[in-house]
């Protein structure tokens, strides 16, 4: 596609529920990133994929968070047993993945846990 | 010490003035430096990137990098009210593909 697409744009869920957030990167981009941004903060790194594999998942806060990218394109961020502290904007970005290239962001998914 | 530090602002400048935004980073192995603009409620949008020491100009924007002092700055000439946004500095370290962001500086250009 022309840009990074994220769905849904907004998600409200109850504490304890499971949620999935989807990211469709720019066509041809092999690198895909998930970030989380809280109000007044910069994006916080969660996980990076190169192709289908998670090359760096050091930013995932705990084992309730998991992400997949089975075919090397679309990625899903999965959050189990959501907590109110998980409320944030979840941003996905993609890049060509080679060298020091720039990353392009999607519009984000605003997750609210009530 | 945070890996990437920015003054949160707000930085207020009059229309037509030069806005100067600064960023320092802690990892001397950092190789690539990026400036993103983020309007309220929107996602970050890339403005410029710089890899080498010195200045890089693109229209009204100039990025400056000093690796010895570990800082990178963004100058916005002829500031416009539409430049009012949060400016995020991001750093990428050699050997990783991770972009580390600062907290951003909020810029207000006063008409």
Short mmCIF file of N, CA and C in Angstrom, two decimals, chain A residues 33 35 37 41-43 45 48 56 58 97 99-103 105-107, chain B residues 31-32 34 36 38 43-44 46 49 51 88 92 97-103:
data_model
loop_
_atom_site.label_atom_id
_atom_site.label_comp_id
_atom_site.label_asym_id
_atom_site.label_seq_id
_atom_site.Cartn_x
_atom_site.Cartn_y
_atom_site.Cartn_z
N UNK A 33 8.23 -2.36 12.82
CA UNK A 33 8.42 -2.00 14.23
C UNK A 33 7.07 -1.75 14.89
N UNK A 35 5.79 0.33 18.30
CA UNK A 35 6.12 1.26 19.38
C UNK A 35 4.85 1.55 20.16
N UNK A 37 3.19 4.71 22.58
CA UNK A 37 3.39 6.11 22.97
C UNK A 37 2.31 6.53 23.96
N UNK A 41 4.93 11.62 25.99
CA UNK A 41 6.17 10.84 25.88
C UNK A 41 6.51 10.57 24.43
N UNK A 42 7.77 10.23 24.19
CA UNK A 42 8.14 9.80 22.85
C UNK A 42 7.76 8.34 22.66
N UNK A 43 7.77 7.88 21.42
CA UNK A 43 7.48 6.46 21.17
C UNK A 43 8.48 5.56 21.88
N UNK A 45 10.04 1.80 22.13
CA UNK A 45 10.23 0.61 21.30
C UNK A 45 9.66 -0.64 21.98
N UNK A 48 10.86 -5.45 16.96
CA UNK A 48 11.27 -5.22 15.58
C UNK A 48 11.29 -6.55 14.84
N UNK A 56 14.30 -8.42 17.40
CA UNK A 56 14.55 -7.75 18.68
C UNK A 56 13.21 -7.54 19.36
N UNK A 58 13.13 -6.90 22.73
CA UNK A 58 13.58 -6.48 24.05
C UNK A 58 12.68 -5.43 24.70
N UNK A 97 14.79 -1.58 5.92
CA UNK A 97 15.49 -2.49 6.82
C UNK A 97 16.97 -2.62 6.58
N UNK A 99 20.72 -0.91 6.22
CA UNK A 99 21.48 0.30 6.49
C UNK A 99 20.72 1.24 7.38
N UNK A 100 21.04 2.49 7.29
CA UNK A 100 20.47 3.48 8.21
C UNK A 100 19.31 4.19 7.55
N UNK A 101 18.27 3.47 7.27
CA UNK A 101 17.14 4.07 6.57
C UNK A 101 16.08 4.55 7.53
N UNK A 102 15.26 5.44 7.03
CA UNK A 102 14.23 6.03 7.86
C UNK A 102 13.02 5.11 7.96
N UNK A 103 12.31 5.23 9.08
CA UNK A 103 11.10 4.47 9.31
C UNK A 103 9.88 5.36 9.12
N UNK A 105 5.75 5.82 9.84
CA UNK A 105 4.76 5.39 10.80
C UNK A 105 3.36 5.33 10.23
N UNK A 106 2.58 4.42 10.77
CA UNK A 106 1.15 4.41 10.54
C UNK A 106 0.47 5.42 11.45
N UNK A 107 -0.83 5.50 11.35
CA UNK A 107 -1.58 6.52 12.10
C UNK A 107 -1.82 6.10 13.55
N UNK B 31 24.69 5.98 14.97
CA UNK B 31 25.13 6.23 13.60
C UNK B 31 24.17 7.10 12.79
N UNK B 32 22.89 6.99 13.10
CA UNK B 32 21.89 7.66 12.28
C UNK B 32 20.96 8.46 13.19
N UNK B 34 17.50 11.13 13.33
CA UNK B 34 16.27 11.45 12.62
C UNK B 34 15.47 12.49 13.39
N UNK B 36 11.56 13.83 13.61
CA UNK B 36 10.18 13.61 13.25
C UNK B 36 9.34 14.76 13.82
N UNK B 38 5.44 15.71 15.01
CA UNK B 38 4.20 15.06 15.40
C UNK B 38 3.18 16.12 15.81
N UNK B 43 0.34 10.78 14.03
CA UNK B 43 1.53 9.95 14.17
C UNK B 43 2.77 10.73 13.74
N UNK B 44 3.95 10.29 14.14
CA UNK B 44 5.19 11.00 13.76
C UNK B 44 5.41 10.96 12.25
N UNK B 46 8.35 11.89 9.32
CA UNK B 46 9.78 12.15 9.16
C UNK B 46 10.02 13.50 8.48
N UNK B 49 16.82 13.32 8.11
CA UNK B 49 17.76 12.41 8.75
C UNK B 49 19.17 12.89 8.41
N UNK B 51 23.47 11.59 8.88
CA UNK B 51 24.38 10.53 9.28
C UNK B 51 25.79 11.06 9.55
N UNK B 88 10.30 15.25 17.52
CA UNK B 88 10.93 14.09 18.14
C UNK B 88 12.28 13.81 17.50
N UNK B 92 19.59 5.94 15.96
CA UNK B 92 19.74 4.52 15.63
C UNK B 92 21.21 4.16 15.81
N UNK B 97 18.71 -2.30 14.77
CA UNK B 97 17.79 -1.62 13.87
C UNK B 97 16.76 -0.81 14.66
N UNK B 98 17.02 -0.67 15.93
CA UNK B 98 16.07 -0.01 16.82
C UNK B 98 16.23 1.51 16.74
N UNK B 99 15.12 2.22 16.65
CA UNK B 99 15.13 3.67 16.74
C UNK B 99 14.77 4.03 18.18
N UNK B 100 15.62 4.81 18.81
CA UNK B 100 15.35 5.26 20.17
C UNK B 100 14.93 6.72 20.10
N UNK B 101 13.77 7.01 20.68
CA UNK B 101 13.21 8.35 20.61
C UNK B 101 13.40 9.11 21.91
N UNK B 102 13.55 10.42 21.75
CA UNK B 102 13.45 11.29 22.91
C UNK B 102 11.98 11.57 23.21
N UNK B 103 11.76 12.34 24.27
CA UNK B 103 10.37 12.64 24.66
C UNK B 103 9.74 13.71 23.79
#
